[in-house]
Amino acid sequence: MIERRSVLVTGGAGFLGSHLCDRLLAAGHDVICLDNFFTGTKRNIEHLLGQPRFELLRHDVTFPLYVEVDEIYNLACPASPIHYQHDPVQTTKTSVHGAINMLGLAKRLRCRILQASTSEVYGDPSVHPQREDYWGNVNPIGPRSCYDEGKRCAETLFFDYFRQHRLDIKVARIFNTYGPRMHPNDGRVVSNFIVQALRGEPITLYGDGKQTRSFCYVDDLIDGLIRLMGSDSGFTGPVNLGSEGEFTIRHLAETIVAMVGSPSRIEFRSLPQDDPKQRRPDIGLAREQLGWQPRVPLESGLSNTIAYFRELLG
Ligand SMILES: NC(=O)c1ccc[n+]([C@@H]2O[C@H](COP(=O)([O-])OP(=O)(O)OC[C@H]3O[C@@H](n4cnc5c(N)ncnc54)[C@H](O)[C@@H]3O)[C@@H](O)[C@H]2O)c1
């Protein structure tokens, strides 16, 4: 039998957060889902609203919070360029002030806290694949910096609280993840291509389509976050969580068009500034420390995601 805990999930009404709430409740825990609904939606968690062990809190992490919990997953932050560039100052505040507030709460409660960091801390990497000891190649003053540098500073804060206050921290560097409940208009490549294919619109491909990405299905990613939270207190990370299967963006576009059975054609556009050409995690550390690796093949993950968007747009 598992020990029942009270868990705070910030950003709990978002894509990853809502799946995490599902899994924590299914495992028998009490969940406080905190969100300001900037990119998250009630639709993602409406099936949980009647459950006695689920509580929804409308709150902005840039303001202090006082609740009693045993664990904190800090996911609050817009994750797609369209959303995080909408109000870049607020994005940095969400990462940095949000981290300070949640770390302050964890310090007061002496509880374990996990940060959802990102592969964007590696920037446009000059080593490939990326291991956790690579320090990254990040532009500090570009349009993506509010997110990349905000997340880097949040990591710094986590490790300073660890060293200075002996806080029990966990840092996950999440690589591209996809699945049901992604935002349909967030411009992320998987959701973009699926929505365009379902609508029979041209598939917009930036650059020549030879840039590669690795895609992790949401169920695998959530499994990784839960394993990390449950890992030995000596293990802080940062640890990469993502898929090693590397695909060109063009391959992804063609696969989605074929799976949807869409008449859509591919249209090429110029590459946005600072868009990384290639990114793939080295997940040796996650394998060794967490016994974790992704299991869901791209085609089955895509098939669930296409079914979700078909119903949403239907
Ligand atoms: N999905 C990915 O591929 C991916 C990759 C790397 C890192 N991450 C990280 O994982 C986390 C979750 O990402 P996601 O894909 O679910 O994105 P998402 O946008 O769906 O979820 C983020 C959630 O945070 C909420 N939020 C934003 N600002 C807030 C604030 N100031 N106060 C309270 N809530 C706020 C949003 O409303 C939303 O519900 C983010 O921290 C993101 O940086 C995600």
Coordinates of C-alpha atoms and ligand atoms in Angstrom, one line a residue:
M1 CA 0.0 0.0 0.0
I2 CA 1.3 3.5 -0.8
E3 CA 1.5 6.2 1.7
R4 CA -1.2 8.8 1.1
R5 CA 0.2 12.3 0.6
S6 CA -1.1 15.7 0.0
V7 CA 0.4 17.1 -3.2
L8 CA 0.5 20.6 -4.7
V9 CA 0.7 20.7 -8.5
T10 CA 1.3 24.3 -9.8
G11 CA 0.2 24.6 -13.4
G12 CA -2.2 21.7 -12.7
A13 CA -4.8 22.7 -15.3
G14 CA -2.2 22.7 -18.1
F15 CA -1.3 19.9 -20.5
L16 CA 1.3 18.1 -18.3
G17 CA -0.1 19.3 -15.0
S18 CA -3.6 17.8 -15.7
H19 CA -2.2 14.4 -16.5
L20 CA 0.0 14.6 -13.4
C21 CA -3.1 15.3 -11.3
D22 CA -4.9 12.3 -12.9
R23 CA -2.0 10.0 -12.0
L24 CA -1.5 11.3 -8.4
L25 CA -5.3 10.9 -7.7
A26 CA -5.3 7.4 -9.2
A27 CA -2.4 6.5 -6.9
G28 CA -4.5 7.5 -3.9
H29 CA -3.1 11.0 -3.0
D30 CA -4.8 14.2 -2.2
V31 CA -4.2 16.9 -4.9
I32 CA -4.3 20.6 -4.8
C33 CA -4.2 21.9 -8.4
L34 CA -3.1 25.5 -8.6
D35 CA -3.5 27.5 -11.8
N36 CA -4.1 31.0 -13.0
F37 CA -5.6 29.7 -16.3
F38 CA -3.2 31.6 -18.5
T39 CA -2.7 28.7 -20.9
G40 CA -4.4 26.0 -18.8
T41 CA -8.2 25.3 -19.0
K42 CA -10.9 23.9 -16.8
R43 CA -11.7 21.5 -19.6
N44 CA -8.4 19.6 -18.8
I45 CA -9.5 19.0 -15.2
E46 CA -13.3 19.1 -15.3
H47 CA -13.5 15.3 -14.9
L48 CA -11.7 15.8 -11.5
L49 CA -13.8 18.6 -10.1
G50 CA -16.3 16.4 -8.2
Q51 CA -13.6 14.2 -6.6
P52 CA -13.3 14.7 -2.8
R53 CA -9.5 14.4 -2.9
F54 CA -9.1 17.0 -5.6
E55 CA -9.1 20.8 -4.9
L56 CA -8.7 23.5 -7.5
L57 CA -7.1 26.8 -6.5
R58 CA -7.0 29.8 -8.8
H59 CA -3.8 31.5 -8.0
D60 CA -0.8 33.1 -9.6
V61 CA 2.6 31.7 -8.5
T62 CA 4.2 35.1 -8.7
F63 CA 2.4 35.8 -5.4
P64 CA 3.2 33.9 -2.2
L65 CA 1.0 31.0 -1.2
Y66 CA 0.3 29.3 2.2
V67 CA -1.1 25.8 2.1
E68 CA -0.2 22.6 3.9
V69 CA 1.2 19.9 1.7
D70 CA 3.7 17.1 1.7
E71 CA 5.1 17.5 -1.8
I72 CA 5.2 20.2 -4.5
Y73 CA 5.5 19.8 -8.3
N74 CA 6.2 23.2 -9.8
L75 CA 4.9 23.2 -13.4
A76 CA 3.4 26.7 -13.6
C77 CA 4.8 28.4 -16.7
P78 CA 3.6 28.9 -20.3
A79 CA 5.6 26.4 -22.3
S80 CA 5.1 27.3 -26.0
P81 CA 6.8 30.2 -27.7
I82 CA 3.5 31.9 -28.7
H83 CA 2.4 31.9 -25.2
Y84 CA 5.6 32.7 -23.4
Q85 CA 6.4 35.5 -25.8
H86 CA 3.0 37.1 -25.4
D87 CA 4.1 38.8 -22.1
P88 CA 7.8 38.0 -21.7
V89 CA 8.2 40.0 -18.5
Q90 CA 5.4 37.9 -16.9
T91 CA 7.1 34.7 -18.2
T92 CA 10.3 35.5 -16.4
K93 CA 8.4 36.5 -13.3
T94 CA 6.5 33.2 -13.4
S95 CA 9.7 31.2 -13.6
V96 CA 11.7 33.3 -11.1
H97 CA 9.2 34.7 -8.6
G98 CA 7.2 31.5 -9.0
A99 CA 10.3 29.4 -8.0
I100 CA 11.1 31.8 -5.1
N101 CA 7.5 31.5 -3.8
M102 CA 7.3 27.8 -4.1
L103 CA 10.7 27.2 -2.7
G104 CA 9.8 29.5 0.2
L105 CA 6.7 27.4 0.8
A106 CA 8.7 24.1 0.6
K107 CA 11.3 25.6 3.1
R108 CA 8.5 26.5 5.5
L109 CA 6.9 23.0 5.2
R110 CA 10.3 21.2 5.0
C111 CA 8.8 19.3 2.0
R112 CA 10.2 17.9 -1.2
I113 CA 9.8 20.1 -4.3
L114 CA 10.2 19.2 -8.0
Q115 CA 10.9 21.7 -10.7
A116 CA 9.7 21.2 -14.3
S117 CA 12.7 22.6 -16.1
T118 CA 13.3 22.3 -19.8
S119 CA 15.7 21.2 -22.5
E120 CA 15.6 24.9 -23.5
V121 CA 18.3 25.4 -20.8
Y122 CA 20.7 23.9 -23.4
G123 CA 19.7 26.6 -25.9
D124 CA 20.9 25.8 -29.4
P125 CA 23.3 23.1 -28.2
S126 CA 26.8 22.6 -29.6
V127 CA 27.1 19.1 -28.3
H128 CA 24.8 16.3 -29.3
P129 CA 23.0 14.5 -27.6
Q130 CA 22.8 16.7 -24.5
R131 CA 23.9 15.4 -21.2
E132 CA 23.1 17.1 -17.9
D133 CA 26.7 18.3 -17.5
Y134 CA 26.5 20.3 -20.7
W135 CA 26.0 24.0 -19.7
G136 CA 24.2 25.1 -22.8
N137 CA 24.4 27.7 -25.5
V138 CA 21.7 30.3 -24.7
N139 CA 21.2 33.8 -26.1
P140 CA 20.5 35.9 -23.0
I141 CA 18.8 38.8 -24.9
G142 CA 16.7 37.2 -27.6
P143 CA 12.9 36.7 -27.9
R144 CA 13.2 33.2 -26.3
S145 CA 15.3 34.3 -23.4
C146 CA 12.4 35.2 -21.1
Y147 CA 11.7 31.4 -21.1
D148 CA 15.2 29.9 -21.4
E149 CA 16.9 32.3 -18.9
G150 CA 13.9 32.3 -16.6
K151 CA 14.1 28.5 -16.4
R152 CA 17.9 28.6 -15.9
C153 CA 17.5 31.1 -13.1
A154 CA 14.8 28.8 -11.5
E155 CA 17.3 25.9 -11.6
T156 CA 19.9 28.2 -9.9
L157 CA 17.4 29.1 -7.2
F158 CA 16.6 25.4 -6.6
F159 CA 20.2 24.5 -6.2
D160 CA 20.9 27.5 -3.9
Y161 CA 18.0 26.5 -1.7
F162 CA 19.4 23.0 -1.7
R163 CA 22.9 24.2 -0.7
Q164 CA 21.9 27.0 1.5
H165 CA 18.8 25.7 3.2
R166 CA 19.2 21.9 2.7
L167 CA 16.0 21.7 0.8
D168 CA 15.0 18.4 -0.7
I169 CA 14.9 19.3 -4.4
K170 CA 14.4 17.5 -7.7
V171 CA 15.0 19.1 -11.1
A172 CA 13.7 17.5 -14.3
R173 CA 14.8 18.8 -17.7
I174 CA 11.8 18.0 -19.9
F175 CA 12.3 17.6 -23.6
N176 CA 9.5 17.9 -26.2
T177 CA 6.4 16.1 -24.9
Y178 CA 3.1 15.6 -26.7
G179 CA -0.2 14.0 -26.2
P180 CA -3.9 14.7 -25.5
R181 CA -4.7 18.1 -23.9
M182 CA -2.0 20.0 -25.7
H183 CA -3.3 23.4 -26.5
P184 CA -4.7 23.4 -30.0
N185 CA -3.3 26.9 -30.9
D186 CA 0.0 27.0 -29.1
G187 CA 2.1 26.6 -32.3
R188 CA 4.0 23.6 -30.9
V189 CA 4.9 21.3 -33.7
V190 CA 2.9 18.2 -33.0
S191 CA -0.4 20.0 -32.1
N192 CA 0.1 22.4 -35.1
F193 CA 0.6 19.6 -37.6
I194 CA -2.3 17.6 -36.3
V195 CA -4.7 20.5 -36.2
Q196 CA -3.7 21.6 -39.7
A197 CA -4.0 18.0 -41.0
L198 CA -7.4 17.6 -39.5
R199 CA -8.6 20.9 -41.0
G200 CA -7.1 20.0 -44.4
E201 CA -5.0 23.2 -44.2
P202 CA -1.4 23.4 -45.4
I203 CA 1.2 22.0 -43.0
T204 CA 3.5 24.9 -42.2
L205 CA 7.1 23.6 -41.9
Y206 CA 9.7 26.1 -40.7
G207 CA 13.1 25.9 -42.4
D208 CA 13.9 22.9 -44.7
G209 CA 12.4 20.4 -42.3
K210 CA 15.7 18.6 -41.7
Q211 CA 16.0 19.9 -38.2
T212 CA 15.4 17.1 -35.8
R213 CA 13.4 16.7 -32.5
S214 CA 12.7 13.9 -30.2
F215 CA 9.1 13.5 -29.0
C216 CA 8.1 11.9 -25.7
Y217 CA 4.5 10.8 -25.1
V218 CA 2.9 12.4 -22.0
D219 CA 2.2 9.1 -20.1
D220 CA 5.9 8.3 -20.2
L221 CA 6.9 11.8 -19.1
I222 CA 4.5 11.8 -16.1
D223 CA 5.9 8.4 -15.1
G224 CA 9.4 10.0 -15.1
L225 CA 8.3 12.9 -13.0
I226 CA 6.7 10.6 -10.4
R227 CA 9.8 8.4 -10.3
L228 CA 12.0 11.4 -9.8
M229 CA 9.8 12.7 -7.0
G230 CA 10.0 9.3 -5.3
S231 CA 13.8 8.9 -5.8
D232 CA 16.4 8.8 -3.0
S233 CA 16.8 12.2 -1.3
G234 CA 20.5 12.3 -2.3
F235 CA 19.4 12.5 -5.9
T236 CA 18.6 16.1 -7.0
G237 CA 19.1 15.9 -10.7
P238 CA 19.0 17.8 -13.0
V239 CA 17.9 14.9 -15.0
N240 CA 16.8 14.8 -18.6
L241 CA 13.4 13.3 -19.3
G242 CA 12.6 12.8 -23.0
S243 CA 12.8 10.5 -25.9
E244 CA 15.9 9.4 -27.6
G245 CA 14.1 8.6 -30.9
E246 CA 15.2 11.4 -33.2
F247 CA 13.0 12.4 -36.2
T248 CA 13.2 15.2 -38.7
I249 CA 10.3 17.6 -38.6
R250 CA 9.5 16.7 -42.1
H251 CA 9.2 13.0 -41.2
L252 CA 6.8 14.0 -38.4
A253 CA 4.7 16.1 -40.8
E254 CA 4.5 13.3 -43.3
T255 CA 3.6 10.7 -40.7
I256 CA 0.8 12.9 -39.3
V257 CA -0.6 13.6 -42.7
A258 CA -0.7 9.9 -43.5
M259 CA -2.2 8.9 -40.2
V260 CA -4.9 11.5 -40.4
G261 CA -5.6 10.6 -44.0
S262 CA -5.5 14.3 -44.8
P263 CA -5.2 16.1 -48.2
S264 CA -2.9 18.7 -46.6
R265 CA 0.3 19.7 -48.5
I266 CA 3.5 20.8 -46.8
E267 CA 4.4 24.5 -47.0
F268 CA 7.9 25.8 -46.2
R269 CA 8.4 29.0 -44.1
S270 CA 11.6 30.7 -42.8
L271 CA 13.0 29.5 -39.5
P272 CA 12.3 31.6 -36.4
Q273 CA 15.2 33.3 -34.6
D274 CA 17.3 31.0 -32.3
D275 CA 15.3 27.9 -33.2
P276 CA 17.6 25.0 -32.3
K277 CA 18.5 22.8 -35.3
Q278 CA 18.9 19.6 -33.4
R279 CA 18.0 18.4 -30.0
R280 CA 18.0 15.0 -28.3
P281 CA 18.5 14.0 -24.7
D282 CA 21.0 11.6 -23.3
I283 CA 18.8 9.8 -20.8
G284 CA 21.5 7.6 -19.3
L285 CA 21.1 9.3 -15.9
A286 CA 17.3 8.8 -15.8
R287 CA 17.9 5.1 -16.8
E288 CA 20.5 4.6 -14.1
Q289 CA 18.9 6.6 -11.2
L290 CA 15.2 6.2 -11.9
G291 CA 15.0 3.0 -14.0
W292 CA 13.1 5.2 -16.5
Q293 CA 12.9 5.3 -20.2
P294 CA 10.0 6.1 -22.6
R295 CA 8.0 3.1 -23.7
V296 CA 5.2 4.5 -26.0
P297 CA 6.2 4.4 -29.7
L298 CA 5.6 7.6 -31.7
E299 CA 2.8 6.1 -33.8
S300 CA 0.7 5.0 -30.9
G301 CA 1.2 8.3 -29.1
L302 CA 0.3 10.2 -32.2
S303 CA -2.8 8.0 -32.7
N304 CA -4.1 9.0 -29.2
T305 CA -3.3 12.6 -29.8
I306 CA -5.0 12.7 -33.2
A307 CA -8.1 11.1 -31.6
Y308 CA -8.1 13.8 -28.9
F309 CA -7.9 16.6 -31.4
R310 CA -10.4 15.0 -33.7
E311 CA -12.9 15.1 -30.9
L312 CA -11.9 18.6 -29.7
L313 CA -12.3 20.1 -33.2
G314 CA -15.2 17.9 -34.1
Ligands
LIG1 N1 5.3 20.2 -22.8 C1 6.6 20.2 -23.0 O1 7.0 19.6 -24.0 C2 7.5 20.8 -22.0 C3 8.9 20.7 -22.3 C4 9.8 21.3 -21.4 C5 9.3 21.8 -20.2 N2 8.0 21.9 -20.0 C6 7.5 22.5 -18.7 O2 6.5 21.8 -18.1 C7 5.6 22.7 -17.5 C8 4.2 22.4 -18.0 O3 4.2 22.6 -19.4 P1 2.9 22.3 -20.3 O4 3.3 21.8 -21.6 O5 1.9 21.5 -19.5 O6 2.4 23.8 -20.5 P2 0.9 24.4 -20.3 O7 1.0 25.8 -20.8 O8 -0.1 23.6 -20.8 O9 0.8 24.4 -18.7 C9 1.3 25.5 -17.9 C10 0.3 25.8 -16.9 O10 0.8 26.8 -16.0 C11 -0.2 27.8 -15.8 N3 0.4 29.0 -15.5 C12 1.2 29.8 -16.3 N4 1.6 30.9 -15.6 C13 1.1 30.8 -14.3 C14 1.2 31.6 -13.2 N5 1.9 32.7 -13.1 N6 0.6 31.1 -12.0 C15 -0.1 30.0 -12.0 N7 -0.3 29.2 -13.1 C16 0.4 29.6 -14.2 C17 -1.0 27.8 -17.1 O11 -2.3 28.4 -17.0 C18 -1.0 26.3 -17.5 O12 -2.1 25.7 -16.9 C19 6.1 24.1 -17.8 O13 6.8 24.6 -16.7 C20 7.0 23.9 -18.9 O14 8.0 24.9 -19.0 C21 7.1 21.4 -20.8

